[in-house]
mmCIF file of C-alpha atoms in Angstrom:
data_model
loop_
_atom_site.group_PDB
_atom_site.id
_atom_site.type_symbol
_atom_site.label_atom_id
_atom_site.label_comp_id
_atom_site.label_asym_id
_atom_site.label_seq_id
_atom_site.Cartn_x
_atom_site.Cartn_y
_atom_site.Cartn_z
ATOM 1 C CA MET A 1 -46.707 22.700 20.495
ATOM 2 C CA MET A 2 -48.715 21.355 23.202
ATOM 3 C CA LEU A 3 -46.689 19.696 26.311
ATOM 4 C CA PRO A 4 -48.184 16.577 27.699
ATOM 5 C CA LYS A 5 -48.507 16.989 31.342
ATOM 6 C CA LEU A 6 -46.207 14.597 32.664
ATOM 7 C CA PHE A 7 -43.385 16.983 31.197
ATOM 8 C CA LEU A 8 -45.177 19.951 33.457
ATOM 9 C CA LEU A 9 -44.181 17.794 36.950
ATOM 10 C CA SER A 10 -40.632 17.352 36.273
ATOM 11 C CA PHE A 11 -37.487 17.670 33.689
ATOM 12 C CA VAL A 12 -36.489 14.267 31.600
ATOM 13 C CA PHE A 13 -32.922 13.758 30.644
ATOM 14 C CA MET A 14 -31.122 12.192 27.195
ATOM 15 C CA ALA A 15 -30.484 8.871 27.676
ATOM 16 C CA GLN A 16 -28.602 6.751 25.373
ATOM 17 C CA GLU A 17 -27.359 3.318 24.463
ATOM 18 C CA THR A 18 -24.411 3.348 27.300
ATOM 19 C CA PRO A 19 -24.486 5.919 30.102
ATOM 20 C CA VAL A 20 -22.880 9.417 29.162
ATOM 21 C CA PRO A 21 -19.759 10.511 30.774
ATOM 22 C CA LEU A 22 -20.159 13.254 32.807
ATOM 23 C CA LEU A 23 -18.631 16.682 32.183
ATOM 24 C CA HIS A 24 -15.424 16.800 33.512
ATOM 25 C CA PRO A 25 -13.119 20.431 33.804
ATOM 26 C CA VAL A 26 -11.207 21.739 30.822
ATOM 27 C CA SER A 27 -8.128 24.236 31.422
ATOM 28 C CA PRO A 28 -8.390 27.537 31.218
ATOM 29 C CA MET A 29 -12.104 26.740 32.551
ATOM 30 C CA PRO A 30 -14.118 29.347 31.238
ATOM 31 C CA SER A 31 -16.489 31.837 32.920
ATOM 32 C CA PHE A 32 -19.213 34.462 33.474
ATOM 33 C CA SER A 33 -18.381 37.862 33.797
ATOM 34 C CA VAL A 34 -21.355 38.876 36.061
ATOM 35 C CA VAL A 35 -22.460 36.138 38.348
ATOM 36 C CA SER A 36 -25.583 36.954 41.050
ATOM 37 C CA VAL A 37 -26.603 34.600 43.997
ATOM 38 C CA ARG A 38 -29.336 34.760 46.384
ATOM 39 C CA PRO A 39 -31.520 32.878 48.094
ATOM 40 C CA SER A 40 -34.815 32.561 46.782
ATOM 41 C CA LYS A 41 -37.554 34.239 48.805
ATOM 42 C CA PRO A 42 -39.654 32.322 50.888
ATOM 43 C CA ASP A 43 -43.079 33.208 49.111
ATOM 44 C CA ASP A 44 -42.317 32.624 46.262
ATOM 45 C CA GLU A 45 -42.989 29.358 44.294
ATOM 46 C CA SER A 46 -42.185 29.969 40.966
ATOM 47 C CA THR A 47 -39.515 27.085 39.521
ATOM 48 C CA HIS A 48 -37.832 27.992 36.531
ATOM 49 C CA SER A 49 -33.909 27.669 34.792
ATOM 50 C CA ALA A 50 -32.560 28.782 31.344
ATOM 51 C CA THR A 51 -30.301 29.610 29.335
ATOM 52 C CA ASN A 52 -29.774 32.530 26.261
ATOM 53 C CA SER A 53 -26.864 32.858 24.010
ATOM 54 C CA ASP A 54 -25.089 34.898 26.604
ATOM 55 C CA SER A 55 -26.215 33.903 29.935
ATOM 56 C CA TYR A 56 -28.004 31.227 32.186
ATOM 57 C CA HIS A 57 -30.437 31.906 34.686
ATOM 58 C CA ALA A 58 -32.182 29.784 37.416
ATOM 59 C CA GLU A 59 -35.188 30.954 39.853
ATOM 60 C CA ARG A 60 -35.772 29.243 42.991
ATOM 61 C CA THR A 61 -32.851 26.443 42.332
ATOM 62 C CA THR A 62 -31.626 23.977 44.285
ATOM 63 C CA MET A 63 -27.606 22.638 44.381
ATOM 64 C CA LYS A 64 -28.595 19.624 43.370
ATOM 65 C CA ASP A 65 -30.206 20.959 39.935
ATOM 66 C CA VAL A 66 -27.418 22.973 38.956
ATOM 67 C CA LEU A 67 -24.829 20.454 39.455
ATOM 68 C CA ALA A 68 -26.873 18.542 37.188
ATOM 69 C CA TYR A 69 -26.903 20.796 34.620
ATOM 70 C CA ALA A 70 -23.080 21.652 35.304
ATOM 71 C CA PHE A 71 -21.595 17.803 34.830
ATOM 72 C CA GLY A 72 -24.302 16.857 32.634
ATOM 73 C CA MET A 73 -26.078 14.087 35.100
ATOM 74 C CA GLY A 74 -29.119 12.614 34.081
ATOM 75 C CA TYR A 75 -30.200 10.542 37.101
ATOM 76 C CA ASP A 76 -30.403 10.679 40.777
ATOM 77 C CA GLN A 77 -27.834 8.159 41.231
ATOM 78 C CA GLU A 78 -24.774 10.041 39.350
ATOM 79 C CA LEU A 79 -24.880 12.348 42.194
ATOM 80 C CA ASP A 80 -23.449 11.492 45.945
ATOM 81 C CA GLY A 81 -22.205 13.245 48.782
ATOM 82 C CA GLY A 82 -22.775 16.601 49.976
ATOM 83 C CA PRO A 83 -24.712 18.447 52.798
ATOM 84 C CA PRO A 84 -28.876 18.220 53.108
ATOM 85 C CA TRP A 85 -29.246 21.639 52.014
ATOM 86 C CA MET A 86 -27.597 21.006 48.724
ATOM 87 C CA ARG A 87 -30.711 19.134 47.988
ATOM 88 C CA ASN A 88 -33.370 21.369 49.437
ATOM 89 C CA GLU A 89 -32.167 24.908 49.877
ATOM 90 C CA ARG A 90 -33.462 26.954 46.965
ATOM 91 C CA PHE A 91 -31.905 30.198 45.280
ATOM 92 C CA ASP A 92 -31.857 32.615 42.316
ATOM 93 C CA ILE A 93 -28.876 32.416 39.995
ATOM 94 C CA ASN A 94 -28.042 34.595 37.388
ATOM 95 C CA GLY A 95 -24.224 34.702 35.281
ATOM 96 C CA LYS A 96 -23.877 36.869 31.950
ATOM 97 C CA LEU A 97 -20.627 36.932 29.542
ATOM 98 C CA ASP A 98 -19.198 39.898 28.440
ATOM 99 C CA ALA A 99 -20.118 41.894 25.301
ATOM 100 C CA GLU A 100 -16.939 39.592 23.272
ATOM 101 C CA GLU A 101 -17.961 36.692 24.379
ATOM 102 C CA ALA A 102 -21.680 36.973 24.004
ATOM 103 C CA VAL A 103 -20.816 37.543 19.932
ATOM 104 C CA ALA A 104 -18.169 34.421 20.047
ATOM 105 C CA ILE A 105 -20.768 31.916 21.844
ATOM 106 C CA LYS A 106 -23.729 32.890 19.231
ATOM 107 C CA THR A 107 -21.063 31.548 16.459
ATOM 108 C CA MET A 108 -21.031 27.914 18.147
ATOM 109 C CA SER A 109 -22.807 24.869 17.466
ATOM 110 C CA ARG A 110 -25.730 24.005 19.621
ATOM 111 C CA ASP A 111 -23.633 21.184 21.738
ATOM 112 C CA ASP A 112 -20.437 23.912 21.906
ATOM 113 C CA ARG A 113 -22.823 26.605 23.041
ATOM 114 C CA GLU A 114 -24.302 24.065 25.388
ATOM 115 C CA GLU A 115 -20.975 22.760 26.812
ATOM 116 C CA LYS A 116 -19.535 26.015 27.423
ATOM 117 C CA MET A 117 -22.047 27.364 29.142
ATOM 118 C CA ARG A 118 -22.100 24.325 31.480
ATOM 119 C CA LEU A 119 -18.420 24.851 32.306
ATOM 120 C CA MET A 120 -19.167 28.407 33.326
ATOM 121 C CA VAL A 121 -21.864 27.360 35.659
ATOM 122 C CA GLN A 122 -19.080 24.773 36.967
ATOM 123 C CA SER A 123 -17.066 27.942 37.605
ATOM 124 C CA LEU A 124 -19.267 29.073 38.947
ATOM 125 C CA LEU A 125 -19.867 26.348 41.526
ATOM 126 C CA LYS A 126 -16.542 26.663 42.415
ATOM 127 C CA ASP A 127 -15.987 30.667 42.950
ATOM 128 C CA ARG A 128 -19.085 31.185 45.167
ATOM 129 C CA PHE A 129 -19.567 28.213 46.476
ATOM 130 C CA HIS A 130 -16.952 26.906 46.999
ATOM 131 C CA LEU A 131 -17.359 23.204 45.554
ATOM 132 C CA THR A 132 -14.461 20.249 45.681
ATOM 133 C CA TYR A 133 -15.739 16.797 44.138
ATOM 134 C CA HIS A 134 -14.199 14.114 42.542
ATOM 135 C CA PHE A 135 -15.522 11.694 40.234
ATOM 136 C CA GLU A 136 -15.940 7.696 41.070
ATOM 137 C CA ALA A 137 -17.177 4.809 38.420
ATOM 138 C CA ARG A 138 -19.171 2.507 40.220
ATOM 139 C CA GLU A 139 -21.647 -0.334 39.558
ATOM 140 C CA ILE A 140 -25.120 0.704 40.571
ATOM 141 C CA PRO A 141 -28.891 -0.876 39.714
ATOM 142 C CA VAL A 142 -29.655 0.107 36.141
ATOM 143 C CA TYR A 143 -32.408 -0.235 33.874
ATOM 144 C CA ARG A 144 -32.179 -1.429 30.452
ATOM 145 C CA LEU A 145 -35.187 -0.519 27.752
ATOM 146 C CA GLN A 146 -35.547 -3.001 24.950
ATOM 147 C CA ILE A 147 -38.203 -4.537 22.914
ATOM 148 C CA ALA A 148 -40.624 -6.814 24.420
ATOM 149 C CA LYS A 149 -41.123 -10.138 22.844
ATOM 150 C CA SER A 150 -44.881 -8.833 21.503
ATOM 151 C CA GLY A 151 -42.521 -6.599 19.119
ATOM 152 C CA PHE A 152 -42.393 -2.436 19.145
ATOM 153 C CA LYS A 153 -45.746 -1.503 18.654
ATOM 154 C CA CYS A 154 -44.923 2.230 17.888
ATOM 155 C CA PRO A 155 -45.292 2.826 14.236
ATOM 156 C CA ARG A 156 -42.602 4.845 11.979
ATOM 157 C CA ASP A 157 -43.676 8.655 11.864
ATOM 158 C CA THR A 158 -43.185 9.992 8.562
ATOM 159 C CA THR A 159 -45.555 12.713 7.998
ATOM 160 C CA SER A 160 -45.627 14.780 10.824
ATOM 161 C CA LEU A 161 -43.515 17.993 11.726
ATOM 162 C CA PRO A 162 -40.594 17.600 14.304
ATOM 163 C CA ALA A 163 -42.167 18.259 17.620
ATOM 164 C CA ILE A 164 -38.763 20.296 18.375
ATOM 165 C CA PRO A 165 -36.703 23.014 16.316
ATOM 166 C CA ASP A 166 -34.140 20.608 16.451
ATOM 167 C CA PRO A 167 -34.642 16.972 16.389
ATOM 168 C CA SER A 168 -31.037 15.606 16.236
ATOM 169 C CA LYS A 169 -29.733 13.896 19.061
ATOM 170 C CA PRO A 170 -27.935 16.115 21.109
ATOM 171 C CA ARG A 171 -24.415 15.415 22.509
ATOM 172 C CA PHE A 172 -25.597 16.505 25.918
ATOM 173 C CA ARG A 173 -28.184 15.525 28.278
ATOM 174 C CA TRP A 174 -30.643 18.168 27.349
ATOM 175 C CA SER A 175 -34.304 19.123 28.776
ATOM 176 C CA ALA A 176 -36.932 18.107 26.280
ATOM 177 C CA ALA A 177 -38.930 21.029 26.613
ATOM 178 C CA PRO A 178 -38.566 24.369 28.248
ATOM 179 C CA ALA A 179 -39.822 25.066 32.009
ATOM 180 C CA PRO A 180 -43.220 26.280 32.167
ATOM 181 C CA PRO A 181 -43.818 29.617 32.470
ATOM 182 C CA PRO A 182 -44.945 31.259 35.866
ATOM 183 C CA PRO A 183 -47.737 30.168 37.913
ATOM 184 C CA PRO A 184 -50.499 32.631 38.057
ATOM 185 C CA PRO A 185 -51.590 34.524 40.818
ATOM 186 C CA GLY A 186 -53.032 32.459 43.374
ATOM 187 C CA TRP A 187 -51.596 29.349 42.224
ATOM 188 C CA HIS A 188 -50.869 27.005 44.961
ATOM 189 C CA GLU A 189 -48.861 23.761 44.685
ATOM 190 C CA PRO A 190 -50.903 20.725 44.376
ATOM 191 C CA SER A 191 -52.240 19.206 47.813
ATOM 192 C CA PRO A 192 -51.490 15.873 47.996
ATOM 193 C CA THR A 193 -55.458 14.556 47.144
ATOM 194 C CA GLU A 194 -54.613 17.103 43.830
ATOM 195 C CA ARG A 195 -51.914 15.076 43.186
ATOM 196 C CA LYS A 196 -52.919 11.754 43.593
ATOM 197 C CA ARG A 197 -55.860 12.751 41.121
ATOM 198 C CA MET A 198 -53.446 14.355 38.165
ATOM 199 C CA MET A 199 -51.582 10.898 38.814
ATOM 200 C CA ALA A 200 -54.589 8.892 38.301
ATOM 201 C CA SER A 201 -54.565 9.549 34.259
ATOM 202 C CA LEU A 202 -51.719 10.077 32.196
ATOM 203 C CA HIS A 203 -50.763 10.474 28.779
ATOM 204 C CA MET A 204 -47.957 10.519 26.041
ATOM 205 C CA HIS A 205 -48.895 11.381 22.487
ATOM 206 C CA THR A 206 -45.141 11.259 20.881
ATOM 207 C CA LYS A 207 -46.293 12.590 17.495
ATOM 208 C CA GLY A 208 -42.601 13.593 15.498
ATOM 209 C CA TRP A 209 -40.698 13.244 18.648
ATOM 210 C CA PRO A 210 -37.349 11.813 17.507
ATOM 211 C CA TRP A 211 -37.099 8.115 18.978
ATOM 212 C CA TRP A 212 -33.711 9.767 21.370
ATOM 213 C CA LEU A 213 -37.021 12.138 22.626
ATOM 214 C CA ILE A 214 -39.326 9.466 23.672
ATOM 215 C CA ALA A 215 -36.785 7.193 25.407
ATOM 216 C CA THR A 216 -35.935 10.430 27.648
ATOM 217 C CA SER A 217 -39.448 10.294 28.374
ATOM 218 C CA LEU A 218 -39.892 7.373 29.327
ATOM 219 C CA SER A 219 -36.329 6.745 31.307
ATOM 220 C CA HIS A 220 -37.584 9.674 34.032
ATOM 221 C CA GLN A 221 -40.500 8.498 34.584
ATOM 222 C CA PRO A 222 -41.036 8.626 38.808
ATOM 223 C CA GLU A 223 -41.686 4.829 39.308
ATOM 224 C CA LEU A 224 -38.023 4.315 38.415
ATOM 225 C CA SER A 225 -37.242 5.702 40.885
ATOM 226 C CA GLY A 226 -33.818 7.869 39.515
ATOM 227 C CA LYS A 227 -32.241 4.443 38.519
ATOM 228 C CA PRO A 228 -30.150 5.325 34.936
ATOM 229 C CA VAL A 229 -31.779 4.093 31.320
ATOM 230 C CA ILE A 230 -29.447 2.245 29.301
ATOM 231 C CA ASP A 231 -31.267 2.336 25.778
ATOM 232 C CA ASP A 232 -31.126 -0.872 23.767
ATOM 233 C CA THR A 233 -33.542 -0.895 21.659
ATOM 234 C CA GLY A 234 -31.521 0.172 18.277
ATOM 235 C CA LEU A 235 -33.736 2.722 17.401
ATOM 236 C CA GLU A 236 -33.474 5.971 15.972
ATOM 237 C CA GLY A 237 -35.822 8.925 13.868
ATOM 238 C CA PRO A 238 -39.205 9.953 14.503
ATOM 239 C CA TYR A 239 -41.857 7.469 15.872
ATOM 240 C CA GLU A 240 -45.740 7.660 17.174
ATOM 241 C CA CYS A 241 -46.780 6.180 20.285
ATOM 242 C CA ASP A 242 -49.350 6.833 22.233
ATOM 243 C CA LEU A 243 -49.865 6.179 26.328
ATOM 244 C CA GLN A 244 -52.090 6.047 28.747
ATOM 245 C CA TRP A 245 -50.995 5.332 32.399
ATOM 246 C CA SER A 246 -51.723 5.792 36.413
ATOM 247 C CA GLN A 247 -48.890 5.847 38.519
ATOM 248 C CA GLU A 248 -49.668 3.627 41.108
ATOM 249 C CA GLY A 249 -51.623 4.502 44.294
ATOM 250 C CA SER A 250 -53.215 7.448 42.253
ATOM 251 C CA GLU A 251 -56.269 5.341 42.009
ATOM 252 C CA GLY A 252 -56.444 5.177 38.578
ATOM 253 C CA THR A 253 -58.036 2.575 36.247
ATOM 254 C CA ASN A 254 -55.301 2.966 33.635
ATOM 255 C CA GLN A 255 -52.724 0.097 33.707
ATOM 256 C CA TYR A 256 -49.570 0.887 35.370
ATOM 257 C CA PHE A 257 -46.347 2.022 33.747
ATOM 258 C CA PHE A 258 -44.219 -0.936 33.329
ATOM 259 C CA GLN A 259 -46.958 -3.093 32.448
ATOM 260 C CA ALA A 260 -48.195 -0.099 29.976
ATOM 261 C CA ILE A 261 -45.379 0.128 28.106
ATOM 262 C CA GLN A 262 -45.031 -3.408 27.513
ATOM 263 C CA ASP A 263 -48.804 -3.980 26.532
ATOM 264 C CA GLN A 264 -49.157 -0.482 24.653
ATOM 265 C CA LEU A 265 -45.815 0.416 23.120
ATOM 266 C CA GLY A 266 -43.930 -3.324 23.052
ATOM 267 C CA LEU A 267 -41.305 -1.943 25.272
ATOM 268 C CA LYS A 268 -39.652 -3.942 28.825
ATOM 269 C CA LEU A 269 -37.362 -1.865 31.492
ATOM 270 C CA GLN A 270 -35.352 -4.365 32.305
ATOM 271 C CA PRO A 271 -33.603 -4.420 36.167
ATOM 272 C CA SER A 272 -29.824 -4.865 35.706
ATOM 273 C CA ARG A 273 -26.367 -3.289 36.846
ATOM 274 C CA GLY A 274 -23.901 -1.548 34.902
ATOM 275 C CA SER A 275 -20.724 1.070 35.377
ATOM 276 C CA VAL A 276 -21.740 4.884 35.854
ATOM 277 C CA GLU A 277 -19.672 7.363 36.260
ATOM 278 C CA VAL A 278 -21.078 9.219 39.550
ATOM 279 C CA LEU A 279 -20.000 12.834 41.013
ATOM 280 C CA VAL A 280 -19.076 12.944 44.380
ATOM 281 C CA VAL A 281 -19.156 15.608 46.541
ATOM 282 C CA ASP A 282 -16.615 16.317 48.893
ATOM 283 C CA SER A 283 -17.005 19.592 50.140
ATOM 284 C CA ILE A 284 -19.941 22.984 49.623
ATOM 285 C CA VAL A 285 -20.487 25.888 51.315
ATOM 286 C CA HIS A 286 -23.417 28.517 51.043
ATOM 287 C CA PRO A 287 -22.568 30.818 48.337
ATOM 288 C CA SER A 288 -20.206 34.102 49.383
ATOM 289 C CA GLU A 289 -22.654 37.829 49.485
ATOM 290 C CA ASN A 290 -22.512 39.708 46.106
#
């Protein structure tokens, strides 16, 4: 599947009609049989995270990103507290199941398997980073995704093959696309000038996409500043939408994001307030040696 370039800039996560509760621990907690945690090499520029049937693997990941996966966070404002290094220091983390657990997890549904893997990452954080935390319900700024007065403009897609293998809405927030492959030798992080040029012409064509994936993609653009999005559209099933926009400050000639979704898709993101469950980090320390 050809992925639009906005997916290469950030992961996007699932949006639902109400903010999704975070994943709380259970008793007893599952855990990996083998865990490896190392600081990332300073000259390594690739970032990659993946789960397989028997393992969790993350390269050059921050604790913010690991926490987001482990507790099912989809938005920046669902995480509070913790030291600055939690958001900027990078680690290579591997967790592996034993042979018996690897066989058992393969028999589970996608959602049950995903829940168990996330809980095992929670155990890893507690054991190796000595994480302590609590949950709070907070009233915070959100956006509500709604159909504009002009009416929804994306036609129902009844002919395309599904753009992802399983288009059903997952129980947990879910990466909409796999991480991009490691960059080729000689690749470098785009300069501010190059990034500005990239942001001048953005395009999303949702042929074969289920609605929840479309809402997800719209909900995690930088213009929203990490605020949670509540999907009030009531839409389900596949739709074909075509959106072109320019990021503000990029010197692009397309419409900016908020106006573009209203004029081109017949949608709007309405500022509001809502009750959202937040993970508050009480303490976290640098990992113990392997």
